[in-house]
Amino acid sequence: MALKFFNTMTRSKEAFAPIEDNHVRMYTCGPTVYNFAHIGNLRTFLFEDILNRYLTYKGFKVTQVMNLTDIDDKTIKGCIAEQVSLSDYTQKYKDGFFEDIDTLKIKRASVYPSATEHVDEMVEIIQGLLEKGAAYKTKDGSIYYKISSFDGYGKLSHMKMDELRVGASERTASDEYEKEQVSDFALWKSWDEVDGDVFWETPIGKGRPGWHIECSAMSMKYLGETFDIHTGGVDNIFPHHENEIAQSEGYTGNTFANMWMHAAHLIVEGKKMSKSAGNFYTLREILEKGYAPLAIRFLLISTHYRMPLNFTFDGLDGAKEGVKRYNDFIDNLADVSSEIDGGEAGGIIEKAKVNFVEALDDDLNMSEAFGVVFNFIRDINRLKAKDKLSKSEATAVLETIAGFDSVFDLRKKEDASLDSDIEAMIQARIDARDSKNWAEADRIRDELQAQGIILEDTPGGTKWKREL
Ligand code: AMP
Ligand code: ZN
């Protein structure tokens, strides 16, 4: 079966092949850096991480560009309220974003361009659109895109032009969704007092770009006029991505992106996440409650990306168990010592590999892929319990899981350089017990526990493992 993705543009699953053999170029709408990312944002970023990783697993080279939206109504409002410069204000949230994605093991994109560093490129596109008659300047100096100049307007969100005209009278310069209306939209906003000292002096006037043009300029700069995949959350489909298409295709005359993929939203305990409902969480807030990053990662990637994800704390407890089972399975394979092959593992491994690829080839069906892997774990554990797994078969199982884990990345952190220190402490505890110094033995156990090392005294000696 071929690799297929659901294309929002055609509303169907399509076979995927990149423009350039073996090289996938994808653009991902990044965070608006006016606050720390919430778990909904991170759900979408994790979908994009899995997409990138699975394409890599399939042997493609992936160039992923993710922008940082540092110019928009919210970042400007924020810096003015705090009386700091725009760059000082957004830097804190840019740093926070990178900390969060590292915590959740989201692989870094190839480039993270900021809007503030690409205003020249935006101005160039706006000038081109003005020349073509696809944009016009209003009295106050703002520049709007004329949607009636673009026949394809509405093709992504499947809206009709007649429906779009309804809001055309409310020609506001704001890029807040509720104010933007379904009308011509701002490419450039001329300077206004509320912008404070956030403005650029450019050939098209003093002002700042609208949000949509930022993504057109940065995607085409790094990926070319036509690239393979454009992603985001479903809220981006309209107006953001519809407008990106109009601007880019209106300017170049070429198809902008071949495949449009969107993640459904995350909701919390069955309800839309919102500050007023008291169910709004940043990653930091969940970590403060004591949950492990791997459990959060597992919960956020285990639902199909096109299904709404209901985040619950019970679900998070369940995810913790799942991650533990996965890691325990890998840890326990090290105990296998038999030299005689049971003869069944090879077939189980092959079947799991085929099923894994089949699940993910089918529009990145992660819940199915996890089903495959947990069945695999169950089947191998059965062999192991019957003493039908040899050391070399266990090694082949480990290699297979390592391949799957290049997509999941749910393996707990192993820092082998610390192993000798831990073992020295375990020996010190054994010595303390031998000399009946129970207090010292307990102290050592507590110290290790504080470092996330769990000791287990077995008839075969003291074993240790890392907590998640
Ligand atoms: P923003 O920082 O608002 O520009 O959003 C960054 C990314 O998060 C975009 O791809 C949005 O579509 C996505 N997003 C926003 N809210 C949610 C949510 N509740 N669930 C999933 N993704 C979301
Ligand atoms: Zn965007």
Coordinates of C-alpha atoms and ligand atoms in Angstrom, one line a residue:
M1 CA 0.0 0.0 0.0
A2 CA 1.2 3.4 -0.8
L3 CA 1.7 6.3 1.5
K4 CA -1.6 8.3 1.7
F5 CA -2.6 11.5 3.4
F6 CA -5.9 13.3 3.8
N7 CA -5.7 16.5 1.8
T8 CA -8.0 19.2 3.2
M9 CA -8.1 20.8 -0.3
T10 CA -9.7 17.8 -1.9
R11 CA -11.3 16.3 1.2
S12 CA -9.9 12.9 0.3
K13 CA -7.0 10.6 1.0
E14 CA -4.4 11.0 -1.7
A15 CA -1.2 9.1 -2.6
F16 CA 1.7 11.2 -1.4
A17 CA 4.9 11.8 -3.4
P18 CA 7.1 14.8 -3.0
I19 CA 8.0 17.1 -6.0
E20 CA 11.7 16.3 -5.6
D21 CA 12.5 12.6 -5.4
N22 CA 13.1 11.6 -1.8
H23 CA 13.0 15.1 -0.4
V24 CA 9.9 16.5 1.4
R25 CA 9.5 20.2 1.9
M26 CA 6.9 21.1 4.5
Y27 CA 5.7 24.3 6.2
T28 CA 4.2 24.4 9.6
C29 CA 2.4 27.4 11.1
G30 CA 4.3 28.0 14.3
P31 CA 3.3 29.7 17.6
T32 CA 2.2 33.2 18.2
V33 CA 4.8 34.2 20.8
Y34 CA 2.6 36.3 23.1
N35 CA 2.2 33.6 25.7
F36 CA 3.5 30.1 26.6
A37 CA 2.1 27.3 24.3
H38 CA -1.0 25.6 25.6
I39 CA -1.5 21.8 25.3
G40 CA -3.8 22.3 22.2
N41 CA -1.0 24.1 20.3
L42 CA 1.3 21.2 21.4
R43 CA -1.1 18.6 20.1
T44 CA -0.8 20.2 16.7
F45 CA 3.0 20.5 16.9
L46 CA 3.2 16.9 18.0
F47 CA 1.2 15.8 14.9
E48 CA 3.7 17.7 12.8
D49 CA 6.6 16.0 14.7
I50 CA 5.1 12.6 14.0
L51 CA 4.6 13.5 10.3
N52 CA 8.2 14.6 10.0
R53 CA 9.5 11.5 11.9
Y54 CA 7.4 9.1 9.8
L55 CA 8.5 10.6 6.6
T56 CA 12.1 10.2 7.8
Y57 CA 11.3 6.6 8.8
K58 CA 10.2 6.0 5.2
G59 CA 13.5 7.2 4.0
F60 CA 12.7 10.8 2.9
K61 CA 14.9 13.7 3.7
V62 CA 12.6 16.3 5.3
T63 CA 13.0 20.1 5.3
Q64 CA 10.5 21.5 7.7
V65 CA 10.1 25.2 8.2
M66 CA 8.2 26.5 11.2
N67 CA 7.7 30.2 11.6
L68 CA 7.5 32.2 14.9
T69 CA 4.7 34.7 14.7
D70 CA 6.2 37.6 16.5
I71 CA 4.2 40.4 14.7
D72 CA 0.5 40.3 15.3
D73 CA -2.2 42.2 17.3
K74 CA -1.5 40.1 20.4
T75 CA 2.3 40.4 20.5
I76 CA 2.0 44.2 19.9
K77 CA -0.7 44.6 22.6
G78 CA 1.5 42.6 25.0
C79 CA 4.7 44.6 24.6
I80 CA 2.8 47.9 24.9
A81 CA 1.1 46.7 28.1
E82 CA 4.4 45.7 29.6
Q83 CA 6.2 48.7 28.2
V84 CA 9.0 46.7 26.7
S85 CA 10.3 46.3 23.2
L86 CA 8.5 43.8 20.9
S87 CA 11.7 41.7 20.7
D88 CA 12.2 41.7 24.5
Y89 CA 8.6 40.7 24.9
T90 CA 8.5 37.9 22.4
Q91 CA 12.0 36.5 23.3
K92 CA 10.7 35.1 26.6
Y93 CA 8.0 33.2 24.8
K94 CA 10.3 32.1 22.0
D95 CA 12.6 30.6 24.6
G96 CA 9.7 29.1 26.4
F97 CA 8.5 27.5 23.2
F98 CA 11.9 25.8 22.5
E99 CA 12.0 24.6 26.2
D100 CA 8.5 23.1 25.8
I101 CA 9.2 21.3 22.5
D102 CA 12.4 19.9 23.9
T103 CA 10.5 18.7 27.0
L104 CA 8.1 16.8 24.7
K105 CA 10.9 15.6 22.4
I106 CA 9.5 17.4 19.4
K107 CA 12.2 17.2 16.8
R108 CA 13.6 20.6 15.8
A109 CA 12.5 21.9 12.4
S110 CA 15.2 22.9 9.9
V111 CA 14.5 26.6 10.3
Y112 CA 12.5 28.8 12.6
P113 CA 12.1 32.1 10.8
S114 CA 10.6 35.1 12.7
A115 CA 8.3 37.5 11.0
T116 CA 10.3 40.5 12.3
E117 CA 13.3 39.3 10.2
H118 CA 11.3 38.9 6.9
V119 CA 9.5 42.2 6.5
D120 CA 11.4 43.0 3.3
E121 CA 10.2 39.8 1.7
M122 CA 6.6 40.6 2.7
V123 CA 6.9 44.1 1.2
E124 CA 8.1 42.6 -2.1
I125 CA 5.1 40.3 -2.4
I126 CA 2.7 43.1 -1.5
Q127 CA 4.3 45.4 -4.1
G128 CA 3.8 42.6 -6.7
L129 CA 0.2 42.2 -5.7
L130 CA -0.4 45.9 -6.0
E131 CA 1.1 45.9 -9.5
K132 CA -1.1 43.1 -10.6
G133 CA -4.2 44.8 -9.3
A134 CA -4.8 42.1 -6.7
A135 CA -4.3 44.6 -3.8
Y136 CA -5.3 48.2 -3.2
K137 CA -4.4 50.9 -0.8
T138 CA -7.0 52.6 1.4
K139 CA -7.1 56.2 2.5
D140 CA -5.2 55.5 5.7
G141 CA -2.4 53.8 3.9
S142 CA -3.3 50.2 4.8
I143 CA -3.2 47.7 1.9
Y144 CA -5.8 45.1 1.3
Y145 CA -6.0 41.9 -0.8
K146 CA -8.9 42.0 -3.2
I147 CA -10.4 38.5 -3.0
S148 CA -12.5 39.0 -6.1
S149 CA -9.2 39.1 -8.1
F150 CA -8.5 35.5 -7.2
D151 CA -10.8 32.9 -8.8
G152 CA -9.7 30.1 -6.5
Y153 CA -10.7 32.0 -3.3
G154 CA -12.5 29.5 -1.0
K155 CA -11.0 26.4 -2.5
L156 CA -9.4 25.2 0.6
S157 CA -12.2 25.9 3.1
H158 CA -14.8 25.1 0.5
M159 CA -16.5 28.4 1.0
K160 CA -18.4 30.1 -1.8
M161 CA -17.7 33.6 -2.9
D162 CA -21.3 34.7 -2.4
E163 CA -21.1 33.6 1.2
L164 CA -17.8 35.5 1.6
R165 CA -19.3 38.8 0.3
V166 CA -21.7 38.9 3.3
G167 CA -19.0 40.4 5.5
A168 CA -17.4 42.6 2.9
S169 CA -18.6 45.9 4.3
E170 CA -16.8 45.5 7.6
R171 CA -13.3 46.2 6.3
T172 CA -11.3 46.2 9.4
A173 CA -7.6 46.2 9.7
S174 CA -7.5 43.8 12.6
D175 CA -6.3 40.2 12.2
E176 CA -8.3 38.9 15.2
Y177 CA -10.6 36.3 13.7
E178 CA -13.8 37.7 15.0
K179 CA -13.1 41.1 13.6
E180 CA -11.6 40.0 10.3
Q181 CA -14.9 38.9 8.8
V182 CA -15.2 37.1 5.5
S183 CA -13.9 40.0 3.5
D184 CA -10.9 41.5 1.8
F185 CA -8.1 41.2 4.3
A186 CA -5.2 43.3 5.3
L187 CA -1.8 42.7 3.8
W188 CA -0.3 45.8 5.4
K189 CA -1.5 47.9 8.3
S190 CA -0.5 51.5 8.3
W191 CA 0.9 52.8 11.6
D192 CA -1.6 53.7 14.2
E193 CA -1.0 55.1 17.7
V194 CA -2.0 51.7 19.2
D195 CA 1.1 50.2 17.5
G196 CA 3.4 52.4 19.7
D197 CA 7.0 52.0 18.4
V198 CA 6.2 48.8 16.5
F199 CA 6.5 49.8 12.8
W200 CA 8.7 49.5 9.7
E201 CA 9.5 52.3 7.3
T202 CA 9.2 50.7 3.9
P203 CA 8.6 51.6 0.3
I204 CA 4.9 50.8 0.8
G205 CA 4.7 53.1 3.8
K206 CA 5.1 53.1 7.6
G207 CA 3.4 50.3 9.2
R208 CA 3.5 46.5 9.8
P209 CA 2.5 43.4 7.9
G210 CA -0.8 41.5 8.4
W211 CA -0.5 38.0 9.9
H212 CA -1.3 36.0 6.7
I213 CA 1.4 37.6 4.5
E214 CA 4.0 36.5 7.0
C215 CA 3.5 32.8 6.3
S216 CA 3.4 33.3 2.5
A217 CA 6.7 35.2 2.6
M218 CA 8.5 32.8 4.9
S219 CA 7.3 29.6 3.4
M220 CA 8.2 30.6 -0.2
K221 CA 11.6 32.0 0.9
Y222 CA 12.7 28.7 2.4
L223 CA 10.8 26.2 0.4
G224 CA 10.2 27.7 -3.0
E225 CA 7.0 28.8 -4.8
T226 CA 5.5 25.3 -4.7
F227 CA 6.2 22.9 -1.9
D228 CA 4.9 19.5 -0.7
I229 CA 2.9 19.8 2.5
H230 CA 1.4 22.7 4.5
T231 CA 0.2 22.0 8.0
G232 CA -1.6 23.6 10.9
G233 CA -4.5 23.2 13.3
V234 CA -8.1 23.2 11.8
D235 CA -8.6 26.8 13.0
N236 CA -6.0 27.8 10.5
I237 CA -7.9 26.6 7.5
F238 CA -10.0 29.8 7.3
P239 CA -9.1 32.5 7.0
H240 CA -5.4 32.0 7.5
H241 CA -4.5 29.3 5.0
E242 CA -7.2 30.4 2.5
N243 CA -5.5 33.8 2.5
E244 CA -2.0 32.4 2.3
I245 CA -3.1 30.6 -0.9
A246 CA -4.7 33.7 -2.4
Q247 CA -1.6 35.9 -1.7
S248 CA 1.0 33.3 -2.8
E249 CA -0.8 32.0 -5.9
G250 CA -2.0 35.5 -6.8
Y251 CA 1.6 36.6 -6.7
T252 CA 3.4 33.7 -8.4
G253 CA 0.6 32.2 -10.6
N254 CA 1.7 28.7 -9.4
T255 CA 0.2 26.2 -7.0
F256 CA 1.3 27.1 -3.5
A257 CA 1.3 23.8 -1.6
N258 CA 0.3 20.3 -2.9
M259 CA -1.0 18.8 0.3
W260 CA -2.8 20.5 3.1
M261 CA -3.0 18.6 6.4
H262 CA -4.8 19.9 9.5
A263 CA -4.9 18.5 13.1
A264 CA -8.3 18.5 14.9
H265 CA -8.5 20.4 18.1
L266 CA -7.7 19.3 21.6
I267 CA -10.5 19.7 24.1
V268 CA -10.3 19.3 27.9
E269 CA -12.6 17.0 29.9
G270 CA -15.1 17.2 27.0
K271 CA -15.1 20.9 26.8
K272 CA -13.5 23.6 24.6
M273 CA -10.4 24.7 26.4
S274 CA -10.7 28.3 27.6
K275 CA -9.4 30.5 30.4
S276 CA -12.9 31.5 31.4
A277 CA -14.0 27.8 31.8
G278 CA -10.9 27.2 34.0
N279 CA -9.7 24.3 31.8
F280 CA -6.9 26.0 30.0
Y281 CA -3.5 24.5 30.5
T282 CA 0.0 25.3 29.4
L283 CA 2.5 22.4 29.4
R284 CA 4.2 24.0 32.4
E285 CA 1.0 23.8 34.4
I286 CA 0.6 20.1 33.7
L287 CA 4.3 19.4 34.6
E288 CA 3.8 21.3 37.9
K289 CA 1.1 18.8 38.8
G290 CA 3.8 16.1 38.7
Y291 CA 3.0 14.5 35.3
A292 CA 5.9 13.1 33.3
P293 CA 6.6 14.6 29.9
L294 CA 6.6 11.1 28.3
A295 CA 3.1 10.4 29.5
I296 CA 1.9 13.8 28.1
R297 CA 3.7 13.0 24.8
F298 CA 2.0 9.6 24.6
L299 CA -1.4 11.0 25.4
L300 CA -1.1 13.7 22.8
I301 CA 0.1 11.5 19.9
S302 CA -2.0 8.4 20.5
T303 CA -5.3 9.7 19.0
H304 CA -5.6 10.0 15.2
Y305 CA -4.6 13.6 14.3
R306 CA -7.9 14.2 12.5
M307 CA -10.0 13.2 15.5
P308 CA -10.6 15.7 18.3
L309 CA -8.5 14.8 21.3
N310 CA -10.2 14.8 24.7
F311 CA -7.5 15.5 27.2
T312 CA -8.4 14.2 30.7
F313 CA -6.3 13.6 33.8
D314 CA -7.6 10.0 33.9
G315 CA -6.3 9.7 30.3
L316 CA -3.0 11.0 31.5
D317 CA -2.8 8.4 34.2
G318 CA -3.6 5.7 31.6
A319 CA -0.9 7.1 29.3
K320 CA 1.6 6.9 32.1
E321 CA 0.8 3.2 32.5
G322 CA 1.2 2.7 28.7
V323 CA 4.6 4.4 28.6
K324 CA 5.7 2.3 31.6
R325 CA 4.7 -1.0 29.9
Y326 CA 6.5 0.1 26.8
N327 CA 9.7 0.9 28.7
D328 CA 9.5 -2.1 31.0
F329 CA 9.3 -4.3 28.0
I330 CA 12.4 -2.9 26.5
D331 CA 14.3 -3.0 29.9
N332 CA 13.3 -6.6 30.5
L333 CA 14.6 -7.8 27.1
A334 CA 18.0 -7.4 28.6
D335 CA 17.4 -10.3 30.9
V336 CA 16.9 -12.8 28.1
S337 CA 19.9 -15.2 28.1
S338 CA 18.8 -18.4 26.3
E339 CA 21.1 -19.3 23.3
I340 CA 18.5 -21.5 21.6
D341 CA 16.1 -19.8 19.1
G342 CA 12.5 -20.4 19.8
G343 CA 11.9 -20.0 16.0
E344 CA 8.7 -17.9 16.3
A345 CA 10.0 -14.4 17.0
G346 CA 11.1 -13.8 13.4
G347 CA 7.6 -14.1 12.0
I348 CA 6.1 -11.9 14.8
I349 CA 8.7 -9.2 14.1
E350 CA 8.0 -9.2 10.3
K351 CA 4.3 -9.0 10.9
A352 CA 4.6 -6.1 13.3
K353 CA 6.9 -4.2 10.9
V354 CA 4.4 -4.6 8.0
N355 CA 1.4 -3.7 10.2
F356 CA 3.2 -0.7 11.6
V357 CA 3.9 0.7 8.1
E358 CA 0.4 -0.1 6.9
A359 CA -1.1 1.8 9.8
L360 CA 1.0 4.9 9.3
D361 CA 0.8 4.9 5.5
D362 CA -2.9 5.2 6.0
D363 CA -3.0 8.9 6.8
L364 CA -0.8 8.6 9.8
N365 CA -3.1 6.3 11.8
M366 CA -1.3 6.5 15.2
S367 CA -3.9 4.8 17.3
E368 CA -3.6 1.8 14.9
A369 CA 0.2 1.9 15.1
F370 CA 0.1 1.8 18.9
G371 CA -2.3 -1.1 18.7
V372 CA 0.3 -2.9 16.5
V373 CA 3.1 -2.2 18.9
F374 CA 1.3 -3.2 22.0
N375 CA 0.2 -6.4 20.3
F376 CA 3.8 -7.0 19.4
I377 CA 4.8 -6.5 23.0
R378 CA 2.1 -9.0 24.2
D379 CA 3.2 -11.6 21.6
I380 CA 6.9 -11.3 22.5
N381 CA 6.1 -11.4 26.2
R382 CA 4.2 -14.7 25.7
L383 CA 7.3 -16.2 23.9
K384 CA 9.5 -15.0 26.7
A385 CA 7.2 -16.5 29.4
K386 CA 7.4 -19.8 27.6
D387 CA 11.2 -19.6 27.3
K388 CA 10.9 -19.4 23.6
L389 CA 13.0 -16.3 23.0
S390 CA 16.7 -16.4 22.6
K391 CA 19.2 -13.7 23.2
S392 CA 19.7 -13.1 19.5
E393 CA 16.0 -13.0 18.9
A394 CA 15.6 -10.5 21.8
T395 CA 18.2 -8.3 20.1
A396 CA 16.2 -8.4 16.9
V397 CA 13.1 -7.4 18.9
L398 CA 15.1 -4.5 20.4
E399 CA 16.1 -3.3 16.9
T400 CA 12.6 -3.5 15.7
I401 CA 11.3 -1.4 18.7
A402 CA 14.1 1.1 18.1
G403 CA 12.8 1.6 14.6
F404 CA 9.2 2.2 15.9
D405 CA 10.6 4.4 18.6
S406 CA 12.2 6.7 16.0
V407 CA 8.6 7.7 15.3
F408 CA 7.2 7.5 18.8
D409 CA 10.2 8.6 20.9
L410 CA 8.7 7.3 24.1
R411 CA 11.9 5.7 25.4
K412 CA 12.9 7.1 28.8
K413 CA 16.1 9.0 29.0
E414 CA 19.1 6.8 29.5
D415 CA 22.3 8.5 30.6
A416 CA 24.8 5.7 30.6
S417 CA 27.5 8.0 31.9
L418 CA 25.7 8.0 35.2
D419 CA 25.3 4.2 35.5
S420 CA 28.7 3.7 37.3
D421 CA 27.8 6.3 39.9
I422 CA 24.4 4.6 40.5
E423 CA 26.0 1.2 40.8
A424 CA 28.6 2.6 43.2
M425 CA 25.8 3.9 45.4
I426 CA 24.0 0.6 45.2
Q427 CA 27.2 -1.2 46.4
A428 CA 27.5 1.3 49.2
R429 CA 24.0 0.5 50.3
I430 CA 24.8 -3.3 50.2
D431 CA 27.9 -2.6 52.3
A432 CA 25.8 -0.5 54.8
R433 CA 23.2 -3.3 55.1
D434 CA 26.0 -5.9 55.6
S435 CA 27.3 -3.9 58.5
K436 CA 23.7 -3.5 59.8
N437 CA 23.8 0.2 59.2
W438 CA 20.1 0.4 58.2
A439 CA 19.8 4.2 58.5
E440 CA 22.6 4.7 56.0
A441 CA 21.1 2.0 53.7
D442 CA 17.8 3.8 53.8
R443 CA 19.4 7.2 53.2
I444 CA 21.1 5.9 50.0
R445 CA 17.8 4.4 48.8
D446 CA 16.1 7.8 49.4
E447 CA 18.8 9.7 47.6
L448 CA 18.6 7.4 44.6
Q449 CA 14.8 7.8 44.6
A450 CA 15.1 11.5 44.6
Q451 CA 17.2 11.1 41.4
G452 CA 14.4 9.0 39.8
I453 CA 16.2 5.7 40.4
I454 CA 14.0 2.9 41.8
L455 CA 15.6 -0.1 43.6
E456 CA 14.2 -3.5 43.7
D457 CA 15.7 -6.2 46.0
T458 CA 15.3 -9.6 44.3
P459 CA 16.7 -13.0 45.2
G460 CA 19.2 -12.4 42.4
G461 CA 20.5 -9.2 44.0
T462 CA 19.5 -5.5 43.8
K463 CA 18.1 -4.3 40.5
W464 CA 17.5 -0.7 39.6
K465 CA 15.6 1.2 36.9
R466 CA 14.8 4.7 36.0
E467 CA 11.4 6.2 36.6
L468 CA 9.8 7.8 33.6
Ligands
AMP1 P1 -1.2 30.0 17.5 O1 -0.1 30.1 18.5 O2 -2.5 30.4 18.0 O3 -0.8 30.7 16.2 O4 -1.4 28.4 17.2 C1 -0.3 27.6 16.9 C2 -0.9 26.2 16.4 O5 -1.7 25.6 17.3 C3 -1.7 26.4 15.1 O6 -1.4 25.3 14.2 C4 -3.1 26.3 15.6 O7 -4.0 25.8 14.6 C5 -3.0 25.2 16.7 N1 -4.0 25.3 17.7 C6 -4.6 26.3 18.4 N2 -5.5 25.9 19.3 C7 -5.5 24.6 19.2 C8 -6.3 23.5 20.0 N3 -7.2 23.8 20.9 N4 -6.0 22.2 19.6 C9 -5.1 21.9 18.7 N5 -4.4 22.8 18.0 C10 -4.6 24.1 18.3
ZN2 ZN 0.7 30.5 9.1

